[in-house]
PDB file of C-alpha atoms in Angstrom:
ATOM      1  CA  GLN V1284       2.092  -6.123 -18.378  1.00 84.00           C
ATOM      2  CA  VAL V1285       2.499  -5.759 -14.631  1.00 88.00           C
ATOM      3  CA  GLN V1286      -0.352  -7.285 -12.667  1.00 94.00           C
ATOM      4  CA  LEU V1287      -1.014  -6.561  -9.033  1.00 97.00           C
ATOM      5  CA  VAL V1288      -3.621  -8.521  -7.112  1.00 96.00           C
ATOM      6  CA  GLU V1289      -4.769  -7.117  -3.804  1.00 96.00           C
ATOM      7  CA  SER V1290      -6.495  -8.851  -0.958  1.00 95.00           C
ATOM      8  CA  GLY V1291      -7.607  -7.910   2.504  1.00 95.00           C
ATOM      9  CA  GLY V1292      -9.433  -4.845   3.692  1.00 93.00           C
ATOM     10  CA  GLY V1293     -12.878  -4.642   5.208  1.00 97.00           C
ATOM     11  CA  LEU V1294     -14.658  -3.069   8.144  1.00 98.00           C
ATOM     12  CA  VAL V1295     -12.950  -2.675  11.509  1.00 98.00           C
ATOM     13  CA  GLN V1296     -13.596  -0.723  14.682  1.00 98.00           C
ATOM     14  CA  PRO V1297     -11.279   2.092  15.730  1.00 98.00           C
ATOM     15  CA  GLY V1298      -8.206   0.640  17.354  1.00 98.00           C
ATOM     16  CA  GLY V1299      -8.506  -2.560  15.374  1.00 98.00           C
ATOM     17  CA  SER V1300      -6.168  -4.157  12.859  1.00 98.00           C
ATOM     18  CA  LEU V1301      -6.271  -5.245   9.228  1.00 98.00           C
ATOM     19  CA  ASN V1302      -3.797  -6.697   6.768  1.00 97.00           C
ATOM     20  CA  LEU V1303      -3.600  -5.878   3.086  1.00 98.00           C
ATOM     21  CA  SER V1304      -1.634  -8.001   0.632  1.00 98.00           C
ATOM     22  CA  CYS V1305      -0.451  -7.340  -2.892  1.00 97.00           C
ATOM     23  CA  THR V1306       0.816 -10.219  -5.045  1.00 97.00           C
ATOM     24  CA  THR V1307       2.617  -9.919  -8.334  1.00 96.00           C
ATOM     25  CA  SER V1308       4.908 -11.883 -10.624  1.00 95.00           C
ATOM     26  CA  GLU V1309       8.401 -12.879  -9.611  1.00 95.00           C
ATOM     27  CA  ARG V1310       9.931 -10.626 -12.268  1.00 94.00           C
ATOM     28  CA  THR V1311       7.986  -7.604 -11.091  1.00 93.00           C
ATOM     29  CA  PHE V1312       8.718  -8.368  -7.474  1.00 93.00           C
ATOM     30  CA  LYS V1313      12.467  -8.365  -8.173  1.00 93.00           C
ATOM     31  CA  THR V1314      12.621  -5.259 -10.359  1.00 94.00           C
ATOM     32  CA  HIS V1315       9.925  -2.972  -8.980  1.00 95.00           C
ATOM     33  CA  SER V1316       9.361  -1.110  -5.782  1.00 96.00           C
ATOM     34  CA  MET V1317       5.918  -1.442  -4.272  1.00 96.00           C
ATOM     35  CA  GLY V1318       3.826   1.229  -2.698  1.00 94.00           C
ATOM     36  CA  TRP V1319       0.496   1.607  -1.006  1.00 98.00           C
ATOM     37  CA  PHE V1320      -1.657   4.624  -1.654  1.00 98.00           C
ATOM     38  CA  ARG V1321      -5.116   5.493  -0.411  1.00 98.00           C
ATOM     39  CA  GLN V1322      -7.938   7.701  -1.524  1.00 98.00           C
ATOM     40  CA  ALA V1323     -10.841   8.854   0.588  1.00 96.00           C
ATOM     41  CA  PRO V1324     -14.022  10.255  -0.973  1.00 92.00           C
ATOM     42  CA  GLY V1325     -13.488  13.783  -2.209  1.00 94.00           C
ATOM     43  CA  LYS V1326      -9.782  13.714  -1.467  1.00 96.00           C
ATOM     44  CA  ASP V1327      -6.629  13.279  -3.522  1.00 96.00           C
ATOM     45  CA  ARG V1328      -4.816   9.972  -3.662  1.00 97.00           C
ATOM     46  CA  GLU V1329      -2.092   9.996  -1.035  1.00 97.00           C
ATOM     47  CA  PHE V1330       1.057   8.020  -0.390  1.00 98.00           C
ATOM     48  CA  VAL V1331       0.956   5.651   2.565  1.00 98.00           C
ATOM     49  CA  VAL V1332       4.153   3.604   2.377  1.00 98.00           C
ATOM     50  CA  GLY V1333       6.768   2.390  -0.078  1.00 97.00           C
ATOM     51  CA  ILE V1334       9.270  -0.449  -0.019  1.00 96.00           C
ATOM     52  CA  TRP V1335      12.303  -1.186  -2.176  1.00 95.00           C
ATOM     53  CA  SER V1336      14.888  -3.767  -1.220  1.00 88.00           C
ATOM     54  CA  GLY V1337      15.596  -3.010   2.437  1.00 82.00           C
ATOM     55  CA  SER V1338      14.351   0.560   2.343  1.00 95.00           C
ATOM     56  CA  THR V1339      10.941   1.777   3.467  1.00 97.00           C
ATOM     57  CA  LYS V1340       9.227   5.133   3.712  1.00 97.00           C
ATOM     58  CA  TYR V1341       6.037   5.812   5.648  1.00 98.00           C
ATOM     59  CA  ARG V1342       3.578   8.625   5.689  1.00 97.00           C
ATOM     60  CA  ASP V1343       3.974  10.468   9.012  1.00 98.00           C
ATOM     61  CA  SER V1344       0.420   9.794  10.127  1.00 97.00           C
ATOM     62  CA  VAL V1345       0.857   6.001   9.905  1.00 98.00           C
ATOM     63  CA  LYS V1346       4.329   5.691  11.418  1.00 98.00           C
ATOM     64  CA  GLY V1347       4.301   3.343  14.385  1.00 97.00           C
ATOM     65  CA  ARG V1348       0.931   1.898  13.361  1.00 98.00           C
ATOM     66  CA  PHE V1349       1.493   0.466   9.874  1.00 98.00           C
ATOM     67  CA  THR V1350       4.205  -1.987   8.867  1.00 98.00           C
ATOM     68  CA  ILE V1351       5.071  -3.052   5.344  1.00 97.00           C
ATOM     69  CA  SER V1352       6.920  -6.272   4.582  1.00 96.00           C
ATOM     70  CA  ARG V1353       8.011  -8.328   1.589  1.00 95.00           C
ATOM     71  CA  ASP V1354       7.796 -12.088   1.180  1.00 95.00           C
ATOM     72  CA  SER V1355       9.981 -13.170  -1.735  1.00 94.00           C
ATOM     73  CA  THR V1356       8.720 -16.747  -1.533  1.00 96.00           C
ATOM     74  CA  LYS V1357       5.219 -15.536  -2.372  1.00 96.00           C
ATOM     75  CA  ASN V1358       6.067 -12.402  -4.386  1.00 96.00           C
ATOM     76  CA  THR V1359       3.825 -10.580  -1.981  1.00 97.00           C
ATOM     77  CA  VAL V1360       3.956  -7.319  -0.111  1.00 97.00           C
ATOM     78  CA  THR V1361       1.880  -7.092   3.040  1.00 97.00           C
ATOM     79  CA  LEU V1362       0.699  -3.989   4.842  1.00 98.00           C
ATOM     80  CA  GLN V1363      -0.109  -4.632   8.466  1.00 98.00           C
ATOM     81  CA  MET V1364      -2.291  -1.871   9.871  1.00 98.00           C
ATOM     82  CA  ASN V1365      -2.702  -1.586  13.633  1.00 98.00           C
ATOM     83  CA  ASN V1366      -4.495   0.894  15.847  1.00 98.00           C
ATOM     84  CA  LEU V1367      -6.638   1.989  12.930  1.00 98.00           C
ATOM     85  CA  LYS V1368      -8.324   5.361  13.097  1.00 98.00           C
ATOM     86  CA  ARG V1369     -11.425   6.704  11.396  1.00 97.00           C
ATOM     87  CA  GLU V1370      -9.242   8.909   9.240  1.00 97.00           C
ATOM     88  CA  ASP V1371      -7.618   5.784   7.777  1.00 98.00           C
ATOM     89  CA  THR V1372     -10.875   5.015   5.996  1.00 98.00           C
ATOM     90  CA  ALA V1373     -10.226   4.958   2.253  1.00 98.00           C
ATOM     91  CA  VAL V1374      -9.770   2.770  -0.780  1.00 98.00           C
ATOM     92  CA  TYR V1375      -6.245   1.398  -0.614  1.00 98.00           C
ATOM     93  CA  TYR V1376      -4.286   0.754  -3.781  1.00 98.00           C
ATOM     94  CA  CYS V1377      -1.141  -1.235  -4.341  1.00 98.00           C
ATOM     95  CA  ALA V1378       1.205   0.239  -6.941  1.00 98.00           C
ATOM     96  CA  ALA V1379       4.492  -0.727  -8.536  1.00 97.00           C
ATOM     97  CA  ARG V1380       7.205   1.110 -10.420  1.00 96.00           C
ATOM     98  CA  PRO V1381      10.656   0.141 -11.686  1.00 95.00           C
ATOM     99  CA  GLY V1382      13.373   0.995  -9.216  1.00 93.00           C
ATOM    100  CA  ILE V1383      12.939   2.852  -5.989  1.00 94.00           C
ATOM    101  CA  TYR V1384       9.535   3.986  -4.735  1.00 95.00           C
ATOM    102  CA  SER V1385       8.157   7.480  -5.013  1.00 95.00           C
ATOM    103  CA  ALA V1386       5.631   9.336  -2.909  1.00 96.00           C
ATOM    104  CA  SER V1387       4.022  10.695  -6.061  1.00 96.00           C
ATOM    105  CA  TRP V1388       1.246   8.506  -7.420  1.00 95.00           C
ATOM    106  CA  LYS V1389       1.822  10.041 -10.834  1.00 95.00           C
ATOM    107  CA  LEU V1390       5.098   8.150 -11.158  1.00 95.00           C
ATOM    108  CA  TYR V1391       3.449   4.736 -10.920  1.00 95.00           C
ATOM    109  CA  ARG V1392       2.065   3.072 -14.000  1.00 92.00           C
ATOM    110  CA  SER V1393       0.911  -0.194 -12.472  1.00 96.00           C
ATOM    111  CA  TRP V1394      -1.967  -0.374  -9.998  1.00 97.00           C
ATOM    112  CA  GLY V1395      -4.022  -2.937  -8.185  1.00 96.00           C
ATOM    113  CA  GLN V1396      -7.787  -2.937  -8.261  1.00 95.00           C
ATOM    114  CA  GLY V1397      -8.151  -1.204  -4.895  1.00 96.00           C
ATOM    115  CA  THR V1398      -9.630  -2.495  -1.665  1.00 97.00           C
ATOM    116  CA  GLN V1399     -11.904  -0.687   0.758  1.00 97.00           C
ATOM    117  CA  VAL V1400     -10.822  -0.117   4.348  1.00 98.00           C
ATOM    118  CA  THR V1401     -13.509   1.276   6.622  1.00 98.00           C
ATOM    119  CA  VAL V1402     -12.811   2.184  10.226  1.00 98.00           C
ATOM    120  CA  SER V1403     -16.044   2.737  12.077  1.00 97.00           C
ATOM    121  CA  SER V1404     -17.817   1.810  15.265  1.00 95.00           C
TER     122      SER V1404
END
């Protein structure tokens, strides 16, 4: 059973920053890629970023603003979000799958509990 524990999120003004973290077991961290997805009310779940070994892939709308990183000492993936915009408001989910990441949420079987990110003045 793959467990993913998310932390972070909250309310921030436009232009502000937030960090999201996703912690898992050592075994999962070594064998699975990690991805962040988000879902706004009334919208489909969408891919934000994925990371696998030294490879990353970002959604176009977050390139240059979001940065994903891995910390193998903590088995944690962190998503640093800068210059946040109102359209970034959503519930953010950490996900994991064996091997390389995918932009399709349907290919992930393991999910975190979700954390709310609200960008508002």
